[in-house]
mmCIF file of C-alpha atoms in Angstrom:
data_model
loop_
_atom_site.group_PDB
_atom_site.id
_atom_site.type_symbol
_atom_site.label_atom_id
_atom_site.label_comp_id
_atom_site.label_asym_id
_atom_site.label_seq_id
_atom_site.Cartn_x
_atom_site.Cartn_y
_atom_site.Cartn_z
ATOM 1 C CA UNK A 7 -87.540 0.246 -143.942
ATOM 2 C CA UNK A 8 -87.961 0.115 -140.153
ATOM 3 C CA UNK A 9 -88.098 -2.765 -137.696
ATOM 4 C CA UNK A 10 -91.880 -2.599 -137.557
ATOM 5 C CA UNK A 11 -92.921 -2.199 -141.189
ATOM 6 C CA UNK A 12 -92.365 -3.972 -144.486
ATOM 7 C CA UNK A 13 -92.130 -2.409 -147.898
ATOM 8 C CA UNK A 14 -95.139 -3.154 -150.074
ATOM 9 C CA UNK A 15 -94.492 -5.910 -152.638
ATOM 10 C CA UNK A 16 -93.613 -4.557 -156.054
ATOM 11 C CA UNK A 17 -94.308 -7.753 -157.993
ATOM 12 C CA UNK A 18 -96.524 -10.781 -157.716
ATOM 13 C CA UNK A 19 -96.058 -14.270 -156.336
ATOM 14 C CA UNK A 20 -94.529 -15.297 -159.666
ATOM 15 C CA UNK A 21 -91.173 -14.230 -158.198
ATOM 16 C CA UNK A 22 -91.090 -17.266 -155.935
ATOM 17 C CA UNK A 23 -92.325 -19.524 -158.737
ATOM 18 C CA UNK A 24 -89.281 -18.562 -160.798
ATOM 19 C CA UNK A 25 -86.910 -19.059 -157.856
ATOM 20 C CA UNK A 26 -88.521 -22.406 -157.082
ATOM 21 C CA UNK A 27 -88.048 -23.481 -160.703
ATOM 22 C CA UNK A 28 -84.334 -22.662 -160.577
ATOM 23 C CA UNK A 29 -83.820 -24.493 -157.293
ATOM 24 C CA UNK A 30 -85.735 -27.600 -158.361
ATOM 25 C CA UNK A 31 -83.735 -27.743 -161.594
ATOM 26 C CA UNK A 32 -80.620 -28.289 -159.468
ATOM 27 C CA UNK A 33 -82.199 -31.093 -157.429
ATOM 28 C CA UNK A 34 -81.599 -29.344 -154.110
ATOM 29 C CA UNK A 35 -84.931 -30.479 -152.646
ATOM 30 C CA UNK A 36 -83.905 -34.142 -152.769
ATOM 31 C CA UNK A 37 -83.475 -35.962 -149.440
ATOM 32 C CA UNK A 38 -79.978 -36.515 -148.019
ATOM 33 C CA UNK A 39 -80.229 -39.921 -146.282
ATOM 34 C CA UNK A 40 -76.475 -40.390 -145.856
ATOM 35 C CA UNK A 41 -76.091 -36.931 -144.305
ATOM 36 C CA UNK A 42 -78.915 -37.468 -141.844
ATOM 37 C CA UNK A 43 -77.774 -40.988 -141.012
ATOM 38 C CA UNK A 44 -74.396 -39.546 -140.064
ATOM 39 C CA UNK A 45 -75.852 -36.549 -138.225
ATOM 40 C CA UNK A 46 -78.362 -38.581 -136.207
ATOM 41 C CA UNK A 47 -75.634 -41.092 -135.352
ATOM 42 C CA UNK A 48 -73.254 -38.379 -134.145
ATOM 43 C CA UNK A 49 -75.930 -36.617 -132.087
ATOM 44 C CA UNK A 50 -77.018 -39.948 -130.618
ATOM 45 C CA UNK A 51 -73.408 -40.781 -129.748
ATOM 46 C CA UNK A 52 -72.964 -37.355 -128.144
ATOM 47 C CA UNK A 53 -76.022 -37.901 -125.939
ATOM 48 C CA UNK A 54 -75.053 -41.484 -125.101
ATOM 49 C CA UNK A 55 -71.460 -40.448 -124.414
ATOM 50 C CA UNK A 56 -72.631 -37.652 -122.147
ATOM 51 C CA UNK A 57 -74.764 -39.960 -120.030
ATOM 52 C CA UNK A 58 -71.996 -42.570 -119.958
ATOM 53 C CA UNK A 59 -69.594 -39.916 -118.673
ATOM 54 C CA UNK A 60 -72.214 -38.900 -116.096
ATOM 55 C CA UNK A 61 -72.249 -42.400 -114.580
ATOM 56 C CA UNK A 62 -68.478 -42.841 -114.851
ATOM 57 C CA UNK A 63 -67.691 -39.539 -113.131
ATOM 58 C CA UNK A 64 -70.214 -40.365 -110.416
ATOM 59 C CA UNK A 65 -70.702 -38.305 -107.299
ATOM 60 C CA UNK A 66 -68.251 -35.537 -108.066
ATOM 61 C CA UNK A 67 -68.429 -31.832 -108.772
ATOM 62 C CA UNK A 68 -66.764 -32.603 -112.104
ATOM 63 C CA UNK A 69 -70.206 -33.775 -113.131
ATOM 64 C CA UNK A 70 -71.025 -30.107 -113.832
ATOM 65 C CA UNK A 71 -68.687 -30.339 -116.835
ATOM 66 C CA UNK A 72 -70.769 -33.304 -117.990
ATOM 67 C CA UNK A 73 -73.873 -31.141 -117.550
ATOM 68 C CA UNK A 74 -72.410 -28.696 -120.079
ATOM 69 C CA UNK A 75 -71.771 -31.507 -122.577
ATOM 70 C CA UNK A 76 -75.311 -32.804 -122.151
ATOM 71 C CA UNK A 77 -76.682 -29.284 -122.641
ATOM 72 C CA UNK A 78 -75.073 -29.297 -126.087
ATOM 73 C CA UNK A 79 -76.437 -32.788 -126.742
ATOM 74 C CA UNK A 80 -79.984 -31.751 -125.769
ATOM 75 C CA UNK A 81 -79.823 -28.683 -128.018
ATOM 76 C CA UNK A 82 -78.584 -30.757 -130.931
ATOM 77 C CA UNK A 83 -81.415 -33.230 -130.337
ATOM 78 C CA UNK A 84 -83.862 -30.323 -130.464
ATOM 79 C CA UNK A 85 -82.336 -29.171 -133.753
ATOM 80 C CA UNK A 86 -82.741 -32.683 -135.147
ATOM 81 C CA UNK A 87 -86.385 -32.630 -134.032
ATOM 82 C CA UNK A 88 -86.728 -29.348 -135.944
ATOM 83 C CA UNK A 89 -85.557 -30.977 -139.179
ATOM 84 C CA UNK A 90 -87.827 -33.960 -138.572
ATOM 85 C CA UNK A 91 -90.830 -31.670 -138.100
ATOM 86 C CA UNK A 92 -90.131 -30.118 -141.504
ATOM 87 C CA UNK A 93 -89.846 -33.589 -143.092
ATOM 88 C CA UNK A 94 -86.310 -32.885 -144.173
ATOM 89 C CA UNK A 95 -85.197 -36.318 -143.000
ATOM 90 C CA UNK A 96 -88.068 -38.600 -144.048
ATOM 91 C CA UNK A 97 -90.445 -37.970 -146.915
ATOM 92 C CA UNK A 98 -93.576 -39.183 -145.132
ATOM 93 C CA UNK A 99 -95.334 -38.067 -141.963
ATOM 94 C CA UNK A 100 -95.262 -41.346 -140.013
ATOM 95 C CA UNK A 101 -91.504 -41.912 -139.674
ATOM 96 C CA UNK A 102 -90.963 -38.183 -139.109
ATOM 97 C CA UNK A 103 -93.434 -38.151 -136.206
ATOM 98 C CA UNK A 104 -91.978 -41.298 -134.627
ATOM 99 C CA UNK A 105 -88.396 -40.029 -134.786
ATOM 100 C CA UNK A 106 -89.516 -36.539 -133.730
ATOM 101 C CA UNK A 107 -91.208 -37.821 -130.576
ATOM 102 C CA UNK A 108 -88.133 -39.882 -129.722
ATOM 103 C CA UNK A 109 -85.835 -36.862 -130.118
ATOM 104 C CA UNK A 110 -88.221 -34.313 -128.613
ATOM 105 C CA UNK A 111 -90.302 -36.041 -125.935
ATOM 106 C CA UNK A 112 -87.950 -38.828 -124.930
ATOM 107 C CA UNK A 113 -84.622 -37.142 -125.588
ATOM 108 C CA UNK A 114 -85.206 -33.509 -124.622
ATOM 109 C CA UNK A 115 -88.368 -33.645 -122.528
ATOM 110 C CA UNK A 116 -90.565 -31.337 -124.624
ATOM 111 C CA UNK A 117 -93.739 -32.109 -126.555
ATOM 112 C CA UNK A 118 -92.902 -32.636 -130.225
ATOM 113 C CA UNK A 119 -96.543 -32.190 -131.246
ATOM 114 C CA UNK A 120 -96.921 -28.888 -129.398
ATOM 115 C CA UNK A 121 -93.674 -27.500 -130.749
ATOM 116 C CA UNK A 122 -94.451 -28.579 -134.332
ATOM 117 C CA UNK A 123 -97.824 -26.780 -134.250
ATOM 118 C CA UNK A 124 -96.234 -23.640 -132.780
ATOM 119 C CA UNK A 125 -93.390 -23.675 -135.289
ATOM 120 C CA UNK A 126 -95.729 -24.210 -138.238
ATOM 121 C CA UNK A 127 -97.681 -21.085 -137.272
ATOM 122 C CA UNK A 128 -94.399 -19.193 -137.054
ATOM 123 C CA UNK A 129 -93.394 -20.268 -140.572
ATOM 124 C CA UNK A 130 -96.782 -19.303 -141.995
ATOM 125 C CA UNK A 131 -96.541 -15.749 -140.641
ATOM 126 C CA UNK A 132 -93.000 -14.942 -139.466
ATOM 127 C CA UNK A 133 -92.754 -11.872 -137.225
ATOM 128 C CA UNK A 134 -96.458 -11.080 -137.627
ATOM 129 C CA UNK A 135 -97.524 -9.341 -134.404
ATOM 130 C CA UNK A 136 -100.850 -11.191 -134.202
ATOM 131 C CA UNK A 137 -100.154 -14.519 -135.914
ATOM 132 C CA UNK A 138 -96.587 -15.529 -135.055
ATOM 133 C CA UNK A 139 -96.408 -17.127 -131.580
ATOM 134 C CA UNK A 140 -92.666 -16.453 -131.443
ATOM 135 C CA UNK A 141 -93.248 -12.698 -131.171
ATOM 136 C CA UNK A 142 -96.345 -12.859 -128.968
ATOM 137 C CA UNK A 143 -96.007 -10.516 -125.959
ATOM 138 C CA UNK A 144 -94.940 -12.611 -122.989
ATOM 139 C CA UNK A 145 -91.927 -12.023 -120.746
ATOM 140 C CA UNK A 146 -90.103 -10.281 -123.594
ATOM 141 C CA UNK A 147 -91.781 -7.738 -125.865
ATOM 142 C CA UNK A 148 -90.880 -7.495 -129.562
ATOM 143 C CA UNK A 149 -93.222 -4.671 -130.657
ATOM 144 C CA UNK A 150 -93.415 -1.248 -129.009
ATOM 145 C CA UNK A 151 -97.226 -1.251 -128.958
ATOM 146 C CA UNK A 152 -97.173 -4.360 -126.757
ATOM 147 C CA UNK A 153 -95.165 -2.524 -124.102
ATOM 148 C CA UNK A 154 -97.865 0.092 -123.524
ATOM 149 C CA UNK A 155 -99.627 -0.278 -120.180
ATOM 150 C CA UNK A 156 -97.152 -2.683 -118.599
ATOM 151 C CA UNK A 157 -96.821 -2.260 -114.850
ATOM 152 C CA UNK A 158 -94.765 -3.627 -111.967
ATOM 153 C CA UNK A 159 -92.342 -6.470 -112.640
ATOM 154 C CA UNK A 160 -93.457 -6.791 -116.271
ATOM 155 C CA UNK A 161 -92.621 -3.126 -116.883
ATOM 156 C CA UNK A 162 -89.244 -3.513 -115.172
ATOM 157 C CA UNK A 163 -88.377 -6.475 -117.413
ATOM 158 C CA UNK A 164 -89.440 -4.578 -120.552
ATOM 159 C CA UNK A 165 -87.373 -1.519 -119.599
ATOM 160 C CA UNK A 166 -84.277 -3.674 -119.178
ATOM 161 C CA UNK A 167 -85.068 -6.574 -121.523
ATOM 162 C CA UNK A 168 -81.964 -6.150 -123.671
ATOM 163 C CA UNK A 169 -79.731 -6.687 -120.647
ATOM 164 C CA UNK A 170 -81.942 -9.468 -119.319
ATOM 165 C CA UNK A 171 -82.200 -11.377 -122.604
ATOM 166 C CA UNK A 172 -79.385 -13.881 -122.113
ATOM 167 C CA UNK A 173 -80.063 -14.415 -118.383
ATOM 168 C CA UNK A 174 -83.709 -15.134 -119.228
ATOM 169 C CA UNK A 175 -82.632 -17.753 -121.751
ATOM 170 C CA UNK A 176 -81.529 -19.884 -118.803
ATOM 171 C CA UNK A 177 -85.249 -20.452 -118.170
ATOM 172 C CA UNK A 178 -86.034 -21.540 -121.734
ATOM 173 C CA UNK A 179 -85.702 -25.242 -120.958
ATOM 174 C CA UNK A 180 -88.192 -24.902 -118.113
ATOM 175 C CA UNK A 181 -90.531 -22.881 -120.344
ATOM 176 C CA UNK A 182 -90.494 -25.614 -123.008
ATOM 177 C CA UNK A 183 -91.536 -28.171 -120.426
ATOM 178 C CA UNK A 184 -94.272 -26.002 -118.911
ATOM 179 C CA UNK A 185 -95.662 -25.150 -122.356
ATOM 180 C CA UNK A 186 -95.617 -28.838 -123.270
ATOM 181 C CA UNK A 187 -97.614 -29.758 -120.172
ATOM 182 C CA UNK A 188 -100.136 -26.994 -120.841
ATOM 183 C CA UNK A 189 -100.637 -28.125 -124.434
ATOM 184 C CA UNK A 190 -101.073 -31.747 -123.406
ATOM 185 C CA UNK A 191 -103.548 -30.857 -120.665
ATOM 186 C CA UNK A 192 -105.523 -28.790 -123.179
ATOM 187 C CA UNK A 193 -105.612 -31.677 -125.645
ATOM 188 C CA UNK A 194 -103.894 -29.528 -128.251
ATOM 189 C CA UNK A 195 -101.662 -32.267 -129.693
ATOM 190 C CA UNK A 196 -102.214 -35.501 -131.587
ATOM 191 C CA UNK A 197 -101.508 -38.763 -129.757
ATOM 192 C CA UNK A 198 -101.525 -37.079 -126.308
ATOM 193 C CA UNK A 199 -101.303 -40.413 -124.483
ATOM 194 C CA UNK A 200 -98.123 -41.362 -126.329
ATOM 195 C CA UNK A 201 -96.582 -37.945 -125.817
ATOM 196 C CA UNK A 202 -97.399 -37.934 -122.093
ATOM 197 C CA UNK A 203 -95.964 -41.420 -121.722
ATOM 198 C CA UNK A 204 -92.699 -40.484 -123.403
ATOM 199 C CA UNK A 205 -92.384 -37.320 -121.305
ATOM 200 C CA UNK A 206 -92.931 -39.345 -118.129
ATOM 201 C CA UNK A 207 -90.261 -41.847 -119.178
ATOM 202 C CA UNK A 208 -87.855 -38.979 -119.846
ATOM 203 C CA UNK A 209 -88.560 -37.322 -116.474
ATOM 204 C CA UNK A 210 -88.376 -40.609 -114.544
ATOM 205 C CA UNK A 211 -85.073 -41.622 -116.125
ATOM 206 C CA UNK A 212 -83.570 -38.143 -115.737
ATOM 207 C CA UNK A 213 -84.411 -37.652 -112.070
ATOM 208 C CA UNK A 214 -83.667 -41.264 -111.141
ATOM 209 C CA UNK A 215 -80.162 -40.891 -112.579
ATOM 210 C CA UNK A 216 -79.572 -37.691 -110.610
ATOM 211 C CA UNK A 217 -80.865 -39.153 -107.336
ATOM 212 C CA UNK A 218 -78.976 -42.447 -107.624
ATOM 213 C CA UNK A 219 -75.613 -41.030 -108.713
ATOM 214 C CA UNK A 220 -75.282 -37.595 -107.092
ATOM 215 C CA UNK A 221 -75.620 -36.124 -103.643
ATOM 216 C CA UNK A 222 -78.696 -33.900 -103.183
ATOM 217 C CA UNK A 223 -76.653 -30.701 -103.548
ATOM 218 C CA UNK A 224 -74.789 -32.035 -106.581
ATOM 219 C CA UNK A 225 -78.064 -33.167 -108.169
ATOM 220 C CA UNK A 226 -79.568 -29.713 -107.737
ATOM 221 C CA UNK A 227 -76.453 -28.050 -109.174
ATOM 222 C CA UNK A 228 -76.408 -30.461 -112.129
ATOM 223 C CA UNK A 229 -80.081 -29.811 -112.841
ATOM 224 C CA UNK A 230 -79.634 -26.028 -112.769
ATOM 225 C CA UNK A 231 -76.448 -25.970 -114.860
ATOM 226 C CA UNK A 232 -77.705 -28.480 -117.413
ATOM 227 C CA UNK A 233 -81.106 -26.876 -117.993
ATOM 228 C CA UNK A 234 -79.725 -23.327 -117.913
ATOM 229 C CA UNK A 235 -76.988 -23.994 -120.485
ATOM 230 C CA UNK A 236 -79.407 -25.957 -122.641
ATOM 231 C CA UNK A 237 -81.788 -22.990 -122.669
ATOM 232 C CA UNK A 238 -79.041 -20.502 -123.481
ATOM 233 C CA UNK A 239 -77.648 -22.608 -126.321
ATOM 234 C CA UNK A 240 -81.053 -23.350 -127.837
ATOM 235 C CA UNK A 241 -82.147 -19.730 -127.517
ATOM 236 C CA UNK A 242 -78.954 -18.544 -129.173
ATOM 237 C CA UNK A 243 -79.680 -20.714 -132.227
ATOM 238 C CA UNK A 244 -83.032 -18.999 -132.800
ATOM 239 C CA UNK A 245 -82.346 -15.430 -131.598
ATOM 240 C CA UNK A 246 -80.359 -14.275 -134.675
ATOM 241 C CA UNK A 247 -83.025 -15.398 -137.161
ATOM 242 C CA UNK A 248 -85.875 -12.863 -136.956
ATOM 243 C CA UNK A 249 -85.421 -10.658 -133.901
ATOM 244 C CA UNK A 250 -85.103 -7.024 -134.893
ATOM 245 C CA UNK A 251 -86.237 -7.722 -138.457
ATOM 246 C CA UNK A 252 -89.327 -6.106 -140.034
ATOM 247 C CA UNK A 253 -92.818 -7.106 -138.936
ATOM 248 C CA UNK A 254 -95.201 -7.813 -141.851
ATOM 249 C CA UNK A 255 -98.610 -6.289 -142.435
ATOM 250 C CA UNK A 256 -100.105 -9.439 -143.959
ATOM 251 C CA UNK A 257 -100.407 -8.366 -147.603
ATOM 252 C CA UNK A 258 -96.900 -9.358 -148.719
ATOM 253 C CA UNK A 259 -96.337 -12.113 -151.252
ATOM 254 C CA UNK A 260 -94.728 -15.357 -150.059
ATOM 255 C CA UNK A 261 -91.179 -14.549 -151.096
ATOM 256 C CA UNK A 262 -91.094 -11.119 -149.460
ATOM 257 C CA UNK A 263 -92.889 -12.301 -146.348
ATOM 258 C CA UNK A 264 -90.159 -14.897 -145.787
ATOM 259 C CA UNK A 265 -87.070 -12.991 -146.972
ATOM 260 C CA UNK A 266 -87.697 -9.569 -145.447
ATOM 261 C CA UNK A 267 -88.460 -10.950 -141.987
ATOM 262 C CA UNK A 268 -85.398 -13.222 -141.841
ATOM 263 C CA UNK A 269 -81.688 -12.724 -141.250
ATOM 264 C CA UNK A 270 -78.847 -14.992 -142.323
ATOM 265 C CA UNK A 271 -75.686 -15.464 -140.275
ATOM 266 C CA UNK A 272 -72.363 -15.787 -142.060
ATOM 267 C CA UNK A 273 -69.873 -18.426 -140.961
ATOM 268 C CA UNK A 274 -68.098 -21.625 -141.853
ATOM 269 C CA UNK A 275 -68.773 -25.229 -140.955
ATOM 270 C CA UNK A 276 -68.637 -24.515 -137.205
ATOM 271 C CA UNK A 277 -71.522 -22.040 -137.393
ATOM 272 C CA UNK A 278 -73.443 -24.457 -139.629
ATOM 273 C CA UNK A 279 -73.085 -27.231 -137.055
ATOM 274 C CA UNK A 280 -73.620 -25.053 -133.987
ATOM 275 C CA UNK A 281 -76.820 -23.493 -135.359
ATOM 276 C CA UNK A 282 -78.051 -26.637 -137.084
ATOM 277 C CA UNK A 283 -78.272 -24.896 -140.457
ATOM 278 C CA UNK A 284 -80.585 -22.205 -139.071
ATOM 279 C CA UNK A 285 -77.948 -19.624 -139.958
ATOM 280 C CA UNK A 286 -79.390 -19.943 -143.490
ATOM 281 C CA UNK A 287 -82.719 -18.701 -142.183
ATOM 282 C CA UNK A 288 -83.848 -17.004 -145.395
ATOM 283 C CA UNK A 289 -83.355 -20.146 -147.446
ATOM 284 C CA UNK A 290 -84.908 -22.301 -144.740
ATOM 285 C CA UNK A 291 -88.039 -20.148 -144.670
ATOM 286 C CA UNK A 292 -88.352 -20.169 -148.445
ATOM 287 C CA UNK A 293 -87.798 -23.931 -148.662
ATOM 288 C CA UNK A 294 -88.651 -25.385 -145.227
ATOM 289 C CA UNK A 295 -88.541 -28.995 -146.458
ATOM 290 C CA UNK A 296 -85.062 -28.628 -147.943
ATOM 291 C CA UNK A 297 -82.451 -30.720 -146.081
ATOM 292 C CA UNK A 298 -80.327 -28.418 -143.965
ATOM 293 C CA UNK A 299 -77.185 -29.732 -145.668
ATOM 294 C CA UNK A 300 -78.384 -28.171 -148.944
ATOM 295 C CA UNK A 301 -79.068 -24.702 -147.546
ATOM 296 C CA UNK A 302 -75.436 -23.630 -147.969
ATOM 297 C CA UNK A 303 -75.638 -24.628 -151.653
ATOM 298 C CA UNK A 304 -78.856 -22.746 -152.364
ATOM 299 C CA UNK A 305 -77.831 -19.599 -150.454
ATOM 300 C CA UNK A 306 -75.892 -17.860 -153.285
ATOM 301 C CA UNK A 307 -78.715 -18.666 -155.721
ATOM 302 C CA UNK A 308 -81.301 -17.028 -153.462
ATOM 303 C CA UNK A 309 -79.078 -14.035 -152.740
ATOM 304 C CA UNK A 310 -78.450 -13.382 -156.441
ATOM 305 C CA UNK A 311 -82.130 -13.758 -157.264
ATOM 306 C CA UNK A 312 -83.146 -11.301 -154.543
ATOM 307 C CA UNK A 313 -80.672 -8.810 -156.019
ATOM 308 C CA UNK A 314 -82.239 -9.360 -159.470
ATOM 309 C CA UNK A 315 -85.750 -8.484 -158.273
ATOM 310 C CA UNK A 316 -84.705 -5.779 -155.811
ATOM 311 C CA UNK A 317 -85.568 -7.525 -152.548
ATOM 312 C CA UNK A 318 -83.289 -6.648 -149.578
ATOM 313 C CA UNK A 319 -81.329 -9.660 -148.346
ATOM 314 C CA UNK A 320 -80.046 -9.385 -144.761
ATOM 315 C CA UNK A 321 -76.872 -11.254 -143.863
ATOM 316 C CA UNK A 322 -74.471 -10.507 -141.025
ATOM 317 C CA UNK A 323 -71.957 -12.075 -138.675
ATOM 318 C CA UNK A 324 -72.999 -14.034 -135.594
ATOM 319 C CA UNK A 325 -72.011 -11.400 -133.022
ATOM 320 C CA UNK A 326 -73.592 -8.603 -135.060
ATOM 321 C CA UNK A 327 -76.836 -10.596 -135.323
ATOM 322 C CA UNK A 328 -77.071 -10.651 -131.522
ATOM 323 C CA UNK A 329 -76.249 -6.934 -131.375
ATOM 324 C CA UNK A 330 -79.127 -6.199 -133.740
ATOM 325 C CA UNK A 331 -81.565 -8.322 -131.753
ATOM 326 C CA UNK A 332 -80.525 -6.704 -128.465
ATOM 327 C CA UNK A 333 -80.657 -3.229 -130.021
ATOM 328 C CA UNK A 334 -84.243 -3.904 -131.099
ATOM 329 C CA UNK A 335 -85.186 -5.102 -127.608
ATOM 330 C CA UNK A 336 -83.667 -1.931 -126.144
ATOM 331 C CA UNK A 337 -85.584 0.282 -128.582
ATOM 332 C CA UNK A 338 -88.883 -1.484 -127.809
ATOM 333 C CA UNK A 339 -88.440 -0.737 -124.104
ATOM 334 C CA UNK A 340 -87.612 2.944 -124.690
ATOM 335 C CA UNK A 341 -91.157 4.317 -124.102
ATOM 336 C CA UNK A 342 -91.328 2.708 -120.667
ATOM 337 C CA UNK A 343 -87.906 4.049 -119.745
ATOM 338 C CA UNK A 344 -88.912 7.537 -120.908
ATOM 339 C CA UNK A 345 -92.143 7.429 -118.882
ATOM 340 C CA UNK A 346 -90.350 6.934 -115.577
#
């Protein structure tokens, strides 16, 4: 099996029905209110503590250390928004949307509605060249056919995209904000007035704090360090999940479409916390509404079941997952390097 094709399904969708029956029998789809109460409290305290430290440190270059702490806080808020979008926290849509807009729009400065729509399309067709927005040809190219015909700066980036991957992640925070504005201007989200209002409150509070507390040069440095580290951290939580994995043709059954395109990352509690449970990407894609705290419990069940029915199950270490993603990026850019 290559990075651009999937093996044809050998059985029907009844495979997932059987797996779903086993998982539901163990009650692993039940909500975890105590877990999420604790997690949301800790993330909220991290964000509040970061901003408190920002004001206490004041006009000092030590504020760049605070920028790093707040980058972690912003990424963790985004991961909370992810769980809210999947209704892992609340059973119903209303509370999930309210909390999601608070975490996403107000906390991070990105449109929750835009991101939820984009992420839903990704889950429906992971790694599909035409249907998954996460592999759409933009700055980075994930399929060799998309690299054909690139010229100028775009071609240069594609030729060297493996080496440029992590540096480009420093722009992810900016990209989230630009994409949010574009979606809101296009009327592509529900409650656009509310989302715009929350984004404006976030921007006003953020820039007012920088202007009032820091010198102009310090404010600029804080902005660059904070947004760059936020982008790198957030990008590193998603990069191991699908990059370099097979791209589907569209005729796979649900279980194979989700399992064969996803990669798990081994690790203990630190990896679980750092990646927000997304290191159990296979299980998350099979059961997107399952609370992230239960993914570790369901993982051995899914792995054993995949072995039973002969479905490859990809799991690797964190560093190796990045190596595989970068290796795929390098391979995709090979035709352009050869044409020089």
